[in-house]
Coordinates of C-alpha atoms in Angstrom, one line a residue:
M30 CA 5.6 12.7 14.3
D31 CA 7.3 12.6 17.7
D32 CA 4.0 11.4 19.0
D33 CA 4.0 8.8 16.9
R34 CA 7.6 7.8 18.0
Q35 CA 6.9 8.2 21.6
Q36 CA 3.7 6.0 20.8
A37 CA 6.0 3.2 19.3
D38 CA 8.6 3.0 21.9
E39 CA 6.3 2.7 24.7
P40 CA 4.6 -0.6 25.5
Q41 CA 1.0 -0.4 24.4
G42 CA -1.4 -2.7 25.8
N43 CA -4.2 -4.0 23.4
P44 CA -7.9 -2.5 24.5
R45 CA -9.4 -5.6 23.8
L46 CA -7.6 -7.6 26.2
D47 CA -10.0 -6.4 28.8
K48 CA -13.1 -5.4 27.0
P49 CA -14.0 -7.0 23.8
I50 CA -15.3 -4.9 21.1
D51 CA -18.6 -6.8 21.2
A52 CA -18.8 -9.9 22.7
E53 CA -21.8 -11.0 20.6
V54 CA -20.6 -10.1 17.1
I55 CA -16.5 -10.2 17.4
D56 CA -16.0 -13.7 19.0
E57 CA -12.4 -14.4 20.2
P58 CA -10.6 -16.8 17.8
G59 CA -8.7 -20.1 18.7
H60 CA -5.2 -19.2 17.6
E61 CA -4.9 -22.8 16.3
D62 CA -8.0 -22.2 14.2
A63 CA -7.2 -20.4 10.9
D64 CA -10.7 -20.4 9.8
G65 CA -11.9 -18.7 13.2
S66 CA -9.0 -16.4 13.0
R67 CA -10.1 -15.4 9.6
A68 CA -14.0 -15.4 10.3
W69 CA -13.0 -13.0 13.4
R70 CA -11.0 -10.9 11.0
E71 CA -13.4 -10.2 8.4
R72 CA -16.2 -9.4 11.2
L73 CA -14.2 -6.6 12.5
R74 CA -13.2 -5.3 8.8
D75 CA -16.8 -5.3 7.9
R76 CA -17.4 -3.3 11.5
A77 CA -14.7 -0.9 10.4
R78 CA -16.1 -0.6 6.8
G79 CA -19.4 0.7 8.1
F80 CA -17.4 3.9 9.5
F81 CA -17.2 5.0 6.1
G82 CA -20.0 6.6 3.8
A83 CA -21.6 6.4 0.9
K84 CA -19.1 7.1 -1.9
T85 CA -17.0 4.6 -0.3
Q86 CA -19.9 2.0 -0.2
E87 CA -20.6 2.8 -4.0
R88 CA -16.7 1.9 -4.7
M89 CA -16.7 -1.1 -2.8
A90 CA -20.0 -2.3 -4.8
D91 CA -18.2 -1.4 -8.2
R92 CA -15.3 -3.4 -7.1
E93 CA -17.2 -6.6 -6.1
H94 CA -18.7 -5.9 -9.5
V95 CA -15.6 -6.0 -11.3
H96 CA -14.4 -8.8 -8.9
R97 CA -17.1 -10.9 -10.3
I98 CA -16.2 -10.3 -14.0
D99 CA -12.9 -11.4 -13.3
V100 CA -14.0 -14.7 -11.8
D101 CA -16.4 -15.4 -14.8
R102 CA -13.9 -14.6 -17.1
A103 CA -11.1 -16.7 -15.6
E104 CA -13.6 -19.9 -15.5
D105 CA -14.7 -19.2 -19.1
Q106 CA -13.3 -22.4 -20.9
T107 CA -14.4 -21.5 -24.4
E108 CA -11.9 -22.4 -27.2
S109 CA -12.9 -19.9 -29.4
L110 CA -11.6 -16.8 -27.7
D111 CA -10.5 -13.6 -29.8
Q112 CA -7.4 -12.2 -29.0
R113 CA -9.0 -9.4 -27.1
E114 CA -11.1 -12.0 -24.9
Q115 CA -7.9 -14.1 -24.6
L116 CA -5.9 -10.9 -23.0
L117 CA -8.9 -9.8 -20.8
K118 CA -8.8 -13.5 -19.4
L119 CA -5.3 -13.5 -18.7
R120 CA -5.8 -10.3 -17.0
A121 CA -8.4 -11.6 -15.0
E122 CA -6.5 -14.5 -14.0
T123 CA -3.5 -12.5 -12.9
R124 CA -5.7 -10.2 -10.7
L125 CA -7.4 -13.3 -9.2
A126 CA -3.6 -15.1 -8.6
G127 CA -2.6 -11.9 -6.9
E128 CA -5.6 -11.4 -4.4
K129 CA -5.4 -15.1 -4.0
Y130 CA -1.7 -14.9 -2.6
M131 CA -1.9 -12.1 -0.6
A132 CA -4.9 -13.4 1.1
S133 CA -3.1 -16.7 1.5
L134 CA -0.1 -14.3 3.4
R135 CA -3.1 -12.4 5.3
D136 CA -4.2 -16.0 6.8
S137 CA -0.8 -17.4 7.4
K138 CA 0.5 -17.7 11.2
L139 CA 4.1 -16.4 9.8
L140 CA 4.3 -13.6 12.2
V141 CA 2.9 -15.9 15.3
P142 CA 5.6 -16.4 17.9
G143 CA 6.8 -19.7 17.8
F144 CA 8.1 -19.9 14.0
N145 CA 11.8 -19.2 13.7
D146 CA 13.5 -17.0 10.7
E147 CA 14.3 -20.2 8.8
E148 CA 11.0 -21.5 9.1
R149 CA 9.4 -18.3 8.0
T150 CA 11.5 -18.0 5.0
Q151 CA 10.8 -21.5 4.1
E152 CA 6.8 -20.6 4.4
L153 CA 7.0 -17.7 2.4
G154 CA 9.1 -19.4 -0.6
V155 CA 6.2 -21.9 -0.9
M156 CA 3.4 -19.4 -1.1
H157 CA 5.6 -17.3 -3.4
H158 CA 6.3 -20.5 -5.2
V159 CA 2.5 -21.5 -5.3
Y160 CA 1.7 -17.8 -6.7
M161 CA 4.3 -18.3 -9.6
Q162 CA 2.8 -21.4 -10.4
M163 CA -0.8 -20.0 -11.0
M164 CA 0.8 -17.4 -13.1
M165 CA 2.6 -19.8 -15.1
Q166 CA -0.6 -21.9 -15.3
S167 CA -2.5 -19.3 -17.0
C168 CA 0.0 -19.2 -19.8
L169 CA 0.1 -22.9 -20.4
K170 CA -3.4 -23.9 -20.2
P171 CA -4.1 -24.0 -23.8
L172 CA -1.8 -27.0 -24.0
S173 CA -4.0 -28.9 -21.4
R174 CA -6.5 -29.1 -24.7
G175 CA -4.0 -31.1 -26.5
V176 CA -0.3 -30.0 -28.0
N177 CA -1.2 -28.6 -31.8
A178 CA -0.4 -25.7 -33.7
N179 CA -3.2 -23.9 -32.4
S180 CA -2.6 -24.4 -28.7
I181 CA 1.0 -23.7 -29.2
I182 CA 0.5 -20.2 -30.6
Q183 CA -2.1 -19.4 -28.1
A184 CA 0.3 -20.2 -25.3
A185 CA 3.0 -18.7 -26.8
G186 CA 0.7 -15.5 -27.2
M187 CA -0.2 -15.7 -23.8
V188 CA 3.6 -15.8 -22.6
M189 CA 4.4 -12.9 -24.9
T190 CA 1.1 -10.9 -23.5
M191 CA 2.4 -11.8 -19.8
R192 CA 6.0 -10.5 -20.5
M193 CA 4.0 -7.1 -21.8
L194 CA 1.9 -7.1 -18.7
A195 CA 4.8 -7.6 -16.5
P196 CA 8.1 -6.6 -18.1
D197 CA 10.2 -8.8 -15.7
F198 CA 7.9 -11.9 -16.5
K199 CA 10.7 -13.5 -19.0
K200 CA 13.9 -13.0 -16.5
E201 CA 12.3 -14.4 -13.4
M202 CA 9.9 -17.3 -14.9
D203 CA 12.5 -19.2 -17.1
S204 CA 12.2 -22.3 -14.5
H205 CA 8.2 -22.3 -15.3
L206 CA 8.5 -22.0 -19.0
Q207 CA 10.5 -25.1 -19.5
P208 CA 7.3 -27.3 -20.2
L209 CA 6.7 -24.6 -22.8
K210 CA 10.1 -24.4 -24.1
D211 CA 10.1 -28.6 -24.8
K212 CA 7.3 -28.1 -26.5
I213 CA 8.5 -24.9 -29.2
Q214 CA 12.2 -26.0 -29.3
E215 CA 14.7 -27.7 -26.8
R216 CA 16.7 -24.4 -25.4
I217 CA 16.0 -20.6 -25.6
G218 CA 18.7 -18.7 -23.8
T219 CA 18.1 -16.3 -21.5
R220 CA 19.4 -12.9 -21.6
A221 CA 21.6 -13.2 -18.6
R222 CA 23.3 -16.1 -20.1
G223 CA 23.8 -14.5 -23.3
M224 CA 25.4 -11.4 -21.6
I225 CA 27.8 -14.1 -19.9
A226 CA 28.7 -16.0 -22.9
S227 CA 29.3 -12.5 -24.4
A228 CA 31.7 -11.6 -21.6
E229 CA 33.5 -14.9 -22.1
S230 CA 34.0 -14.1 -25.7
G231 CA 35.4 -11.1 -25.2
I232 CA 37.7 -12.5 -22.4
T233 CA 39.1 -15.2 -25.0
H234 CA 39.6 -12.8 -27.5
R235 CA 41.6 -10.4 -25.5
Q236 CA 43.7 -13.3 -24.2
R237 CA 44.6 -14.2 -27.9
I238 CA 45.2 -10.7 -29.0
F239 CA 47.5 -9.7 -26.0
R240 CA 49.0 -13.3 -25.3
D241 CA 52.6 -12.1 -26.4
V242 CA 52.9 -9.1 -24.9
P243 CA 56.4 -9.8 -23.0
S244 CA 55.2 -7.7 -19.6
D245 CA 52.8 -10.2 -17.4
A246 CA 51.6 -7.0 -15.3
R247 CA 50.6 -5.1 -18.7
R248 CA 49.3 -8.2 -20.3
E249 CA 46.8 -8.7 -17.5
R250 CA 45.9 -5.2 -17.4
L251 CA 45.1 -5.4 -21.1
I252 CA 43.0 -8.6 -20.4
G253 CA 41.1 -7.6 -17.4
S254 CA 39.3 -10.0 -15.1
T255 CA 38.9 -13.3 -16.5
D256 CA 36.0 -13.7 -14.2
P257 CA 32.7 -13.2 -16.8
R258 CA 30.8 -12.0 -14.0
D259 CA 32.9 -8.9 -13.5
H260 CA 32.3 -7.7 -17.0
L261 CA 28.1 -7.3 -16.0
T262 CA 26.6 -4.5 -14.3
E263 CA 25.7 -5.0 -10.9
K264 CA 22.2 -5.3 -11.8
W265 CA 22.9 -8.1 -14.1
R266 CA 25.3 -9.9 -11.9
K267 CA 22.9 -10.3 -9.2
R268 CA 20.2 -11.4 -11.5
F269 CA 22.5 -14.2 -13.0
D270 CA 23.8 -15.4 -9.3
A271 CA 20.0 -15.6 -8.6
M272 CA 19.1 -17.4 -11.6
Q273 CA 21.7 -19.9 -11.0
H274 CA 20.8 -20.2 -7.1
R275 CA 17.1 -20.7 -8.5
E276 CA 18.1 -23.5 -10.8
R277 CA 20.0 -25.3 -7.9
G278 CA 16.4 -25.8 -6.5
H279 CA 16.2 -23.2 -4.3
R280 CA 13.8 -20.5 -3.9
E281 CA 11.6 -18.5 -7.0
M282 CA 13.1 -15.3 -7.9
F283 CA 10.8 -12.3 -6.6
T284 CA 9.6 -9.7 -9.6
P285 CA 8.6 -6.0 -8.2
D286 CA 5.1 -6.8 -8.2
S287 CA 5.4 -10.2 -6.4
A288 CA 7.7 -8.3 -3.7
A289 CA 5.4 -5.6 -3.2
M290 CA 2.4 -7.7 -2.6
T291 CA 4.4 -9.6 -0.3
E292 CA 5.3 -6.6 1.5
V293 CA 1.5 -5.0 1.6
A294 CA 0.1 -8.6 2.7
L295 CA 2.5 -8.9 5.6
T296 CA 1.3 -5.4 6.8
E297 CA -1.8 -6.4 6.9
N298 CA -0.9 -9.5 8.7
A299 CA 0.7 -7.8 11.3
F300 CA -2.1 -5.4 11.4
W301 CA -4.8 -7.8 12.3
K302 CA -2.8 -10.3 14.6
M303 CA -1.8 -7.6 16.8
R304 CA -5.4 -6.6 17.3
E305 CA -6.3 -10.2 18.0
P306 CA -7.8 -10.8 21.8
G307 CA -4.9 -12.2 23.9
V308 CA -2.1 -11.6 21.5
D309 CA 1.4 -9.5 22.8
A310 CA 1.3 -7.1 19.9
G311 CA 5.0 -6.2 20.7
L312 CA 6.1 -9.9 20.1
I313 CA 4.1 -9.5 16.5
R314 CA 5.4 -6.3 15.8
E315 CA 9.2 -7.9 16.3
S316 CA 8.2 -10.8 14.0
Y317 CA 6.9 -8.6 11.2
R318 CA 10.1 -6.2 11.1
A319 CA 12.2 -9.7 10.9
M320 CA 10.1 -10.8 7.9
R321 CA 10.4 -7.6 6.2
K322 CA 14.0 -7.5 7.0
R323 CA 14.3 -11.0 5.6
L324 CA 12.1 -10.0 2.5
H325 CA 14.1 -6.8 1.5
E326 CA 17.3 -9.0 1.6
Q327 CA 15.7 -11.6 -0.9
M328 CA 14.9 -8.8 -2.8
R329 CA 18.6 -7.3 -3.2
E330 CA 19.7 -11.0 -3.9
D331 CA 17.0 -11.2 -7.3
G332 CA 18.5 -7.6 -8.4
L333 CA 15.7 -5.5 -7.9
E334 CA 15.9 -2.0 -7.1
R335 CA 13.7 -1.0 -3.7
Q336 CA 12.3 2.0 -5.2
D337 CA 10.6 0.1 -8.0
V338 CA 9.0 -2.3 -5.2
V339 CA 8.0 0.9 -3.4
Q340 CA 6.2 2.6 -6.1
R341 CA 4.4 -0.8 -6.7
A342 CA 3.2 -1.0 -3.4
R343 CA 2.0 2.4 -2.9
M344 CA 0.2 1.7 -6.3
I345 CA -1.3 -1.2 -4.4
I346 CA -2.2 0.2 -1.2
G347 CA -3.8 3.2 -2.7
E348 CA -5.6 1.3 -5.4
R349 CA -7.0 -1.0 -2.7
M350 CA -8.2 2.0 -0.3
E351 CA -10.7 3.1 -2.7
Y352 CA -12.7 -0.2 -1.8
E353 CA -11.0 -1.6 1.0
P354 CA -11.3 1.4 3.2
E355 CA -10.2 -0.5 6.4
L356 CA -6.5 -0.1 4.7
R357 CA -6.5 3.7 5.7
T358 CA -6.7 2.5 9.4
M359 CA -3.6 0.4 9.2
F360 CA -0.8 3.1 8.5
N361 CA 0.9 5.6 10.7
G362 CA -0.3 9.4 9.3
V363 CA -3.0 8.1 7.1
A364 CA -5.3 6.8 10.0
H365 CA -5.2 10.2 11.6
G366 CA -5.7 12.1 8.2
R367 CA -2.8 13.6 8.1
I368 CA -1.4 11.6 5.0
V369 CA -4.0 11.5 1.9
K370 CA -4.2 9.8 -1.5
A371 CA -3.3 12.8 -4.1
P372 CA -5.8 13.7 -6.8
A373 CA -5.5 11.9 -9.9
H374 CA -3.6 14.1 -12.8
E375 CA -3.7 14.4 -16.5
E376 CA -0.9 12.7 -18.6
R377 CA -0.7 12.8 -22.3
I378 CA -0.4 9.9 -24.1
A379 CA 2.4 9.1 -26.3
G380 CA 2.8 9.8 -29.6
S381 CA -0.8 11.5 -29.7
D382 CA -2.6 14.7 -28.9
R383 CA -5.0 12.8 -26.2
V384 CA -4.5 13.3 -22.4
R385 CA -5.7 10.4 -19.5
T386 CA -6.5 11.1 -16.3
V387 CA -4.0 8.7 -14.3
W388 CA -2.8 8.1 -10.5
S389 CA 0.7 6.9 -10.1
G390 CA 1.2 6.5 -6.5
E391 CA 1.5 9.7 -5.2
F392 CA 0.5 11.1 -1.6
D393 CA -0.2 14.3 0.1
D394 CA -0.1 15.6 3.5
Q395 CA -3.4 17.4 4.7
L396 CA -2.1 20.4 3.4
G397 CA -2.3 19.7 0.0
Q398 CA 1.5 18.7 -0.1
R399 CA 3.3 16.2 -2.2
L400 CA 5.1 13.7 -0.2
P401 CA 8.5 12.5 -1.1
E402 CA 7.7 9.4 -3.5
D403 CA 11.0 7.4 -1.9
G404 CA 9.4 5.9 1.2
M405 CA 6.8 3.2 2.3
F406 CA 4.3 3.5 5.1
T407 CA 4.8 2.2 8.4
L408 CA 2.3 -0.1 10.1
R409 CA -0.1 1.2 12.8
R410 CA 0.3 -0.6 16.2
P411 CA -3.0 -0.9 18.4
M412 CA -3.7 2.5 20.3
A413 CA -5.5 3.4 23.8
A414 CA -7.6 6.3 23.7
D415 CA -5.0 9.0 24.9
A416 CA -2.7 7.8 21.8
H417 CA -5.6 8.3 19.8
Q418 CA -6.4 12.1 21.0
I419 CA -3.3 13.2 20.5
Q420 CA -2.9 12.0 17.0
L421 CA -6.4 13.9 16.2
A422 CA -5.3 16.9 18.0
E423 CA -2.2 17.2 15.9
T424 CA -4.4 16.6 12.8
M425 CA -7.1 19.5 13.7
K426 CA -4.7 21.8 14.8
T427 CA -2.3 21.4 11.8
S428 CA -5.2 22.4 9.4
M429 CA -6.7 25.1 11.8
L430 CA -3.3 27.0 12.1
D431 CA -2.7 26.5 8.1
A432 CA -5.9 28.8 7.4
M433 CA -5.1 31.0 10.1
G434 CA -1.7 31.5 8.7
R435 CA -3.2 32.2 5.6
G436 CA -5.8 34.7 6.5
D437 CA -8.2 32.3 5.2
Q438 CA -11.3 33.3 6.9
E439 CA -13.4 30.7 4.7
G440 CA -11.2 27.9 5.3
Y441 CA -11.0 28.5 9.1
E442 CA -14.7 28.4 9.2
G443 CA -14.5 25.1 7.2
N444 CA -12.1 23.4 9.6
M445 CA -13.8 24.7 12.6
L446 CA -17.5 23.3 10.9
G447 CA -16.1 20.1 9.5
Y448 CA -14.3 18.6 12.6
L449 CA -17.4 19.9 14.9
V450 CA -19.8 18.2 12.7
G451 CA -17.8 15.5 11.5
F452 CA -18.4 13.0 14.7
A453 CA -22.0 13.8 14.3
A454 CA -22.4 13.2 10.5
Q455 CA -20.7 9.9 10.5
K456 CA -22.8 8.4 13.4
Q457 CA -25.9 9.7 11.5
G458 CA -24.7 8.4 8.1
L459 CA -25.5 12.0 6.7
D460 CA -25.1 12.4 3.1
T461 CA -21.9 14.4 2.7
S462 CA -22.1 14.9 -1.1
G463 CA -21.9 18.1 -3.0
L464 CA -20.4 20.2 -0.2
P465 CA -17.4 22.6 -0.7
D466 CA -14.2 20.8 -0.8
M467 CA -12.7 22.4 2.5
L468 CA -15.7 20.9 4.5
Q469 CA -15.4 17.3 2.3
H470 CA -11.9 17.0 3.5
R471 CA -12.5 17.5 7.0
L472 CA -15.6 15.1 6.9
D473 CA -13.6 12.5 4.8
Q474 CA -10.9 12.8 7.8
S475 CA -13.3 12.4 10.4
E476 CA -14.6 9.2 8.7
V477 CA -11.0 7.5 9.0
M478 CA -10.1 8.9 12.8
I479 CA -13.7 7.2 13.8
A480 CA -12.9 4.2 11.9
S481 CA -9.3 4.2 13.3
M482 CA -10.3 4.2 17.1
G483 CA -12.9 1.7 16.2
I484 CA -11.0 -1.0 15.0
D485 CA -8.8 -0.6 17.9
G486 CA -11.4 -1.2 20.1
L487 CA -13.2 1.9 21.3
P488 CA -16.6 1.7 22.3
P489 CA -18.9 4.5 20.7
E490 CA -19.0 6.7 24.1
E491 CA -15.3 6.7 24.5
Q492 CA -14.8 7.8 20.7
Q493 CA -17.0 10.6 21.2
R494 CA -15.0 11.6 24.2
V495 CA -11.7 11.3 22.5
Y496 CA -12.5 13.1 19.5
S497 CA -14.5 15.9 21.5
N498 CA -11.5 16.0 23.6
A499 CA -8.8 16.4 20.7
Y500 CA -11.5 19.0 19.1
L501 CA -11.1 21.4 22.5
D502 CA -7.0 20.2 22.7
A503 CA -6.8 22.0 18.8
L504 CA -8.8 24.9 19.9
E505 CA -6.9 25.5 22.6
A506 CA -3.3 25.2 20.6
V507 CA -4.8 27.8 18.0
N508 CA -5.8 30.0 20.7
E509 CA -2.0 30.0 22.1
K510 CA -0.9 31.1 18.9
Y511 CA -3.4 33.3 18.2
P512 CA -4.9 34.6 21.5
D513 CA -7.3 36.7 19.6
L514 CA -9.4 33.7 18.8
E515 CA -12.9 34.7 19.5
A516 CA -12.4 38.2 16.8
E517 CA -11.3 35.4 14.4
L518 CA -14.5 33.1 15.0
K519 CA -16.7 36.7 14.5
R520 CA -14.9 37.4 11.6
S521 CA -15.3 33.7 10.2
L522 CA -18.5 32.9 11.3
G523 CA -20.5 36.2 12.7
E524 CA -21.4 37.7 15.7
N525 CA -23.5 35.0 16.7
W526 CA -20.7 32.4 16.1
Q527 CA -21.5 30.3 19.0
Q528 CA -25.0 30.1 18.1
T529 CA -23.6 28.8 14.6
L530 CA -21.8 26.3 15.9
Q531 CA -24.8 25.1 18.2
T532 CA -26.7 24.8 15.4
A533 CA -24.4 22.9 13.2
V534 CA -24.2 20.4 16.2
D535 CA -27.7 20.3 16.5
D536 CA -28.8 19.8 13.3
P537 CA -25.8 18.8 11.1
G538 CA -28.0 17.6 8.0
A539 CA -29.6 21.3 7.8
F540 CA -26.0 22.6 8.1
F541 CA -25.1 20.6 5.1
E542 CA -28.0 21.8 2.9
E543 CA -27.4 25.3 3.8
Q544 CA -23.4 24.7 2.5
R545 CA -24.6 23.1 -0.5
L546 CA -26.4 26.7 -1.5
R547 CA -23.3 28.6 -0.6
P548 CA -21.3 30.0 -3.3
Q549 CA -17.5 28.7 -3.2
S550 CA -14.4 30.7 -3.7
R551 CA -11.0 30.3 -4.3
S552 CA -8.4 30.1 -1.1
A553 CA -6.0 32.7 -0.1
G554 CA -2.4 32.2 -0.7
P555 CA 0.3 29.4 0.9
S556 CA 0.5 29.4 4.7
A557 CA 4.0 29.7 6.6
E558 CA 3.3 25.6 7.1
Q559 CA 2.8 25.2 3.1
E560 CA 5.7 27.3 2.2
A561 CA 8.2 25.3 4.6
G562 CA 6.9 22.3 2.8
P563 CA 6.0 18.8 4.2
Q564 CA 8.2 18.2 7.5
N565 CA 6.4 15.8 10.1
E566 CA 5.1 13.8 7.2
S567 CA 8.3 13.2 5.1
P568 CA 8.5 9.5 4.1
D569 CA 11.5 8.9 6.1
A570 CA 10.0 6.9 8.9
E571 CA 11.7 4.3 10.9
A572 CA 14.7 6.1 11.2
G573 CA 13.2 8.6 13.7
T574 CA 9.5 8.4 12.9
E575 CA 6.7 6.2 12.5
E576 CA 5.0 7.6 9.5
H577 CA 6.9 5.8 6.8
Q578 CA 10.1 3.8 6.2
P579 CA 12.9 4.6 4.2
A580 CA 13.0 3.2 0.7

């Protein structure tokens, strides 16, 4: 973590300034050409995805299949859709609207030097307004076929469905609901206005009751504040103020979903912009931090709880990591294998004895310790070879020391061999399915390590050098704490431990086949590092580290 902080504080160049990744494939975009910039980013993204194995490729293919189904459903103009089909269509349109909104933020030039804060805020507001309009148009689409009893019922049903899909929809979208309100009834009061009206009625009632109290001070104390806003909770006061602000013709209110999508997409925008040839990564980062600060201010103005937005953002990141693996290279800690998505868990369905498997935004450190849920990941800046080497070595060392501390010889063997063959396995595109869990985890870490180096512009030869040096650095660190390392290697790998390591490196495919046939055993108890709990990976970032930003 301290290494991450040092990396963030020191000025860092972009390795592509001196040598492009591949001059024949990754072309430098013209900074005034959004299409060229997008094409450059997509080529770099596709190269990064190539570092991940068959399991990730399968998830990407599955996601593409789901996306095509969503597009087909959204384009279906059949009038005789039943209630289930209408719900599926609405869900598809909602997903596609969110994807389009995030893509517009990724493609924008909000973080390019030259925009001032007011211009950035205005541009962001325009894009958010378009997203909200798309959501509302999905609900109002039945009215486009004519205003009759059936179309009004369909539209109202879709609005009610949207309210269930997004609980804040009713509160945040009143200004867009006006066309539908005009068709059904002239005016529907919002809950906030109702609460204000109730507060005003209470004030009037108390003024009438206590008007004959002779003491002015006592009468004022009994009546209380005559400002109805003072009788609302802080949350509803903020919502009422923000609603009035919007109705005066200003920006749209954020929902937890749209705020989370905005924050994630701004991070993606900064990540890619920092890696464009010829840019000043420091200036991009400053613009990103200013834009994120303004977003957080708007969220507070809209009465949103930061934790609600963080939870939704973590869900977005974790879900997308499955089929957009390049996201794993974007965040400190995740990019070098020290933070991983936690396994799904079983949850009982309310009102029944049935259980379902769910994932709710949880992340673990590499030792399997759950990270606090009140933090958001931080953007990873472009890193030079030496910085990557430090981070890779830290990850490998932590895993090895943990196994040694637990006296887990099999775990130490898995760490040693997994990291050792990880580079060769990735480069040769070997099938890693069916391997022992420990070995599989280390190979997964190796994938994201190599992808992170690749996306930062390190050529294959440099990646191999950095990876090998990091492995040796980790072994040296372990040897410092456990001087009798050779004896440990003999206990874990046998008397011919050197030959075992060499055989694994020479033929990792045969090594994998051998590992698949080995029986798996339970791991040993927790190490001192595990009992201490997550430390360096705590989601308490910008205040002293670069792993997470505080919620």
